[in-house]
Amino acid sequence: MTRMHMCRAAVVTLILGVAAAACSGSPESAPGGGGTTEPSRGSSAPASPAPPRTSEPGPSASTSILTEGDSGRTVTLGRGGTVQLRLSGRWRWEAPSVDGDSIVLVRVDYESDPGFRAWEVRAVHPGDAVIRTNGRPGPRSFRMTVHVDG
């Protein structure tokens, strides 16, 4: 098999894998509601070794998806842990900003519109970080503190 054929085969395999993952995704929770307990299938990142915990009532320890309904809460992740942030497509959200260096936000792109915008929140250093964004029409604001344990 030539190098060109191998590259084409790899691209086709990648596209089929992404399409299969997109087709098997779970529906979004209701806008303004809490997150679902289904794990994210839109990202190829490994599962979170330390599920998020909140300091206020809200998502359970097994939740791996947070929504705008979780705004105002503090989520705790273990270093190396991940959680997905999904913001409803009912609003036009600005790109989130992060104050602090304990987390990294990675945009999750989907082949077709799932009805929300998503980011993977990766805990990289112990400490606190604040995620902020605004949505329209509104005003609609989102603010969440992420505490990363060492």
Short mmCIF file of C-alpha atoms in Angstrom, two decimals:
data_model
loop_
_atom_site.label_atom_id
_atom_site.label_comp_id
_atom_site.label_asym_id
_atom_site.label_seq_id
_atom_site.Cartn_x
_atom_site.Cartn_y
_atom_site.Cartn_z
CA MET A 1 0.00 0.00 0.00
CA THR A 2 1.44 3.38 -0.98
CA ARG A 3 1.90 6.21 1.45
CA MET A 4 -0.94 8.18 -0.21
CA HIS A 5 -3.36 5.25 0.21
CA MET A 6 -2.35 4.86 3.88
CA CYS A 7 -3.04 8.56 4.53
CA ARG A 8 -6.44 8.35 2.85
CA ALA A 9 -7.32 5.23 4.86
CA ALA A 10 -6.33 7.01 8.09
CA VAL A 11 -8.47 10.06 7.22
CA VAL A 12 -11.49 7.89 6.36
CA THR A 13 -11.08 5.96 9.63
CA LEU A 14 -10.87 9.20 11.60
CA ILE A 15 -13.98 10.66 9.93
CA LEU A 16 -15.97 7.46 10.53
CA GLY A 17 -14.92 7.44 14.19
CA VAL A 18 -15.97 11.07 14.70
CA ALA A 19 -19.29 10.44 12.94
CA ALA A 20 -19.97 7.37 15.10
CA ALA A 21 -19.17 9.33 18.27
CA ALA A 22 -21.44 12.20 17.21
CA CYS A 23 -24.32 9.82 16.46
CA SER A 24 -24.04 8.12 19.84
CA GLY A 25 -24.06 11.37 21.91
CA SER A 26 -26.70 11.97 24.56
CA PRO A 27 -29.27 14.78 24.29
CA GLU A 28 -28.57 18.05 26.05
CA SER A 29 -30.20 18.74 29.36
CA ALA A 30 -32.89 21.42 29.42
CA PRO A 31 -31.49 24.96 29.19
CA GLY A 32 -31.04 26.47 32.62
CA GLY A 33 -31.23 23.03 34.24
CA GLY A 34 -28.54 20.95 35.85
CA GLY A 35 -26.12 18.78 33.91
CA THR A 36 -26.76 15.25 32.82
CA THR A 37 -25.04 12.24 34.31
CA GLU A 38 -24.15 10.81 30.90
CA PRO A 39 -20.43 10.94 30.11
CA SER A 40 -19.38 13.17 27.22
CA ARG A 41 -18.95 11.37 23.93
CA GLY A 42 -18.03 14.42 21.85
CA SER A 43 -14.42 14.49 23.00
CA SER A 44 -11.66 11.96 22.62
CA ALA A 45 -10.10 12.93 25.95
CA PRO A 46 -9.78 10.19 28.59
CA ALA A 47 -12.38 9.91 31.35
CA SER A 48 -11.86 12.03 34.43
CA PRO A 49 -9.82 10.27 37.14
CA ALA A 50 -11.41 12.52 39.78
CA PRO A 51 -15.06 13.39 39.17
CA PRO A 52 -16.10 16.92 40.08
CA ARG A 53 -17.47 17.73 43.52
CA THR A 54 -19.40 20.87 44.29
CA SER A 55 -19.43 22.89 47.46
CA GLU A 56 -23.11 23.76 46.97
CA PRO A 57 -26.05 21.51 46.14
CA GLY A 58 -26.06 20.75 42.45
CA PRO A 59 -24.28 18.23 40.26
CA SER A 60 -23.47 14.94 41.95
CA ALA A 61 -19.94 13.61 42.30
CA SER A 62 -20.47 11.44 39.23
CA THR A 63 -21.48 14.33 36.93
CA SER A 64 -19.10 14.87 34.04
CA ILE A 65 -21.16 17.58 32.29
CA LEU A 66 -21.89 21.06 33.63
CA THR A 67 -24.31 23.60 32.12
CA GLU A 68 -25.24 27.26 32.58
CA GLY A 69 -27.58 26.03 35.32
CA ASP A 70 -24.45 25.38 37.38
CA SER A 71 -23.42 29.05 37.22
CA GLY A 72 -22.38 30.45 40.61
CA ARG A 73 -21.15 27.11 41.92
CA THR A 74 -17.69 25.94 42.88
CA VAL A 75 -16.55 22.67 41.30
CA THR A 76 -13.59 20.72 42.69
CA LEU A 77 -11.45 18.57 40.40
CA GLY A 78 -8.41 16.48 41.15
CA ARG A 79 -5.26 17.43 39.24
CA GLY A 80 -5.50 15.79 35.82
CA GLY A 81 -9.31 15.60 36.05
CA THR A 82 -11.68 16.81 33.36
CA VAL A 83 -15.29 17.87 33.09
CA GLN A 84 -17.24 19.19 30.10
CA LEU A 85 -18.92 22.59 30.19
CA ARG A 86 -21.93 22.86 27.85
CA LEU A 87 -23.67 26.18 27.22
CA SER A 88 -27.08 26.10 25.54
CA GLY A 89 -27.45 27.09 21.91
CA ARG A 90 -30.51 29.16 22.90
CA TRP A 91 -28.05 32.00 23.65
CA ARG A 92 -25.08 33.36 21.72
CA TRP A 93 -22.21 32.94 24.18
CA GLU A 94 -18.93 34.85 24.08
CA ALA A 95 -15.81 32.71 24.27
CA PRO A 96 -15.27 32.00 28.00
CA SER A 97 -12.39 33.69 29.79
CA VAL A 98 -10.41 32.08 32.60
CA ASP A 99 -8.91 33.97 35.54
CA GLY A 100 -6.18 31.76 37.01
CA ASP A 101 -3.84 29.11 35.68
CA SER A 102 -5.12 25.98 37.45
CA ILE A 103 -7.32 24.95 34.50
CA VAL A 104 -7.23 24.97 30.72
CA LEU A 105 -10.35 25.26 28.55
CA VAL A 106 -10.33 23.31 25.29
CA ARG A 107 -13.11 23.99 22.77
CA VAL A 108 -14.99 20.85 21.70
CA ASP A 109 -16.00 21.00 18.04
CA TYR A 110 -18.76 18.80 16.69
CA GLU A 111 -19.26 17.81 13.06
CA SER A 112 -22.93 18.80 13.26
CA ASP A 113 -24.59 21.28 15.63
CA PRO A 114 -25.63 19.45 18.84
CA GLY A 115 -27.59 22.48 20.14
CA PHE A 116 -24.88 23.67 22.56
CA ARG A 117 -21.31 24.95 22.67
CA ALA A 118 -18.88 22.84 24.68
CA TRP A 119 -15.47 23.11 26.31
CA GLU A 120 -13.43 20.52 28.14
CA VAL A 121 -12.21 21.88 31.48
CA ARG A 122 -8.82 20.32 32.29
CA ALA A 123 -7.36 20.60 35.80
CA VAL A 124 -3.62 21.20 35.37
CA HIS A 125 -2.31 22.88 38.55
CA PRO A 126 -3.52 23.05 42.16
CA GLY A 127 -5.38 26.29 42.90
CA ASP A 128 -8.50 28.18 41.90
CA ALA A 129 -9.69 29.53 38.57
CA VAL A 130 -12.85 31.38 37.54
CA ILE A 131 -14.61 30.80 34.22
CA ARG A 132 -16.72 33.73 32.93
CA THR A 133 -18.80 34.40 29.85
CA ASN A 134 -21.89 36.31 28.75
CA GLY A 135 -24.73 35.29 26.46
CA ARG A 136 -27.33 37.10 24.39
CA PRO A 137 -30.16 37.86 24.21
CA GLY A 138 -30.05 38.75 27.76
CA PRO A 139 -28.15 39.76 29.63
CA ARG A 140 -27.23 36.19 30.49
CA SER A 141 -24.02 35.61 32.42
CA PHE A 142 -22.10 32.54 33.52
CA ARG A 143 -19.52 32.39 36.32
CA MET A 144 -18.05 29.26 37.90
CA THR A 145 -15.11 28.72 40.22
CA VAL A 146 -13.02 25.60 39.69
CA HIS A 147 -10.86 24.44 42.60
CA VAL A 148 -8.10 22.00 41.67
CA ASP A 149 -6.77 19.70 44.39
CA GLY A 150 -3.09 18.78 44.30
#
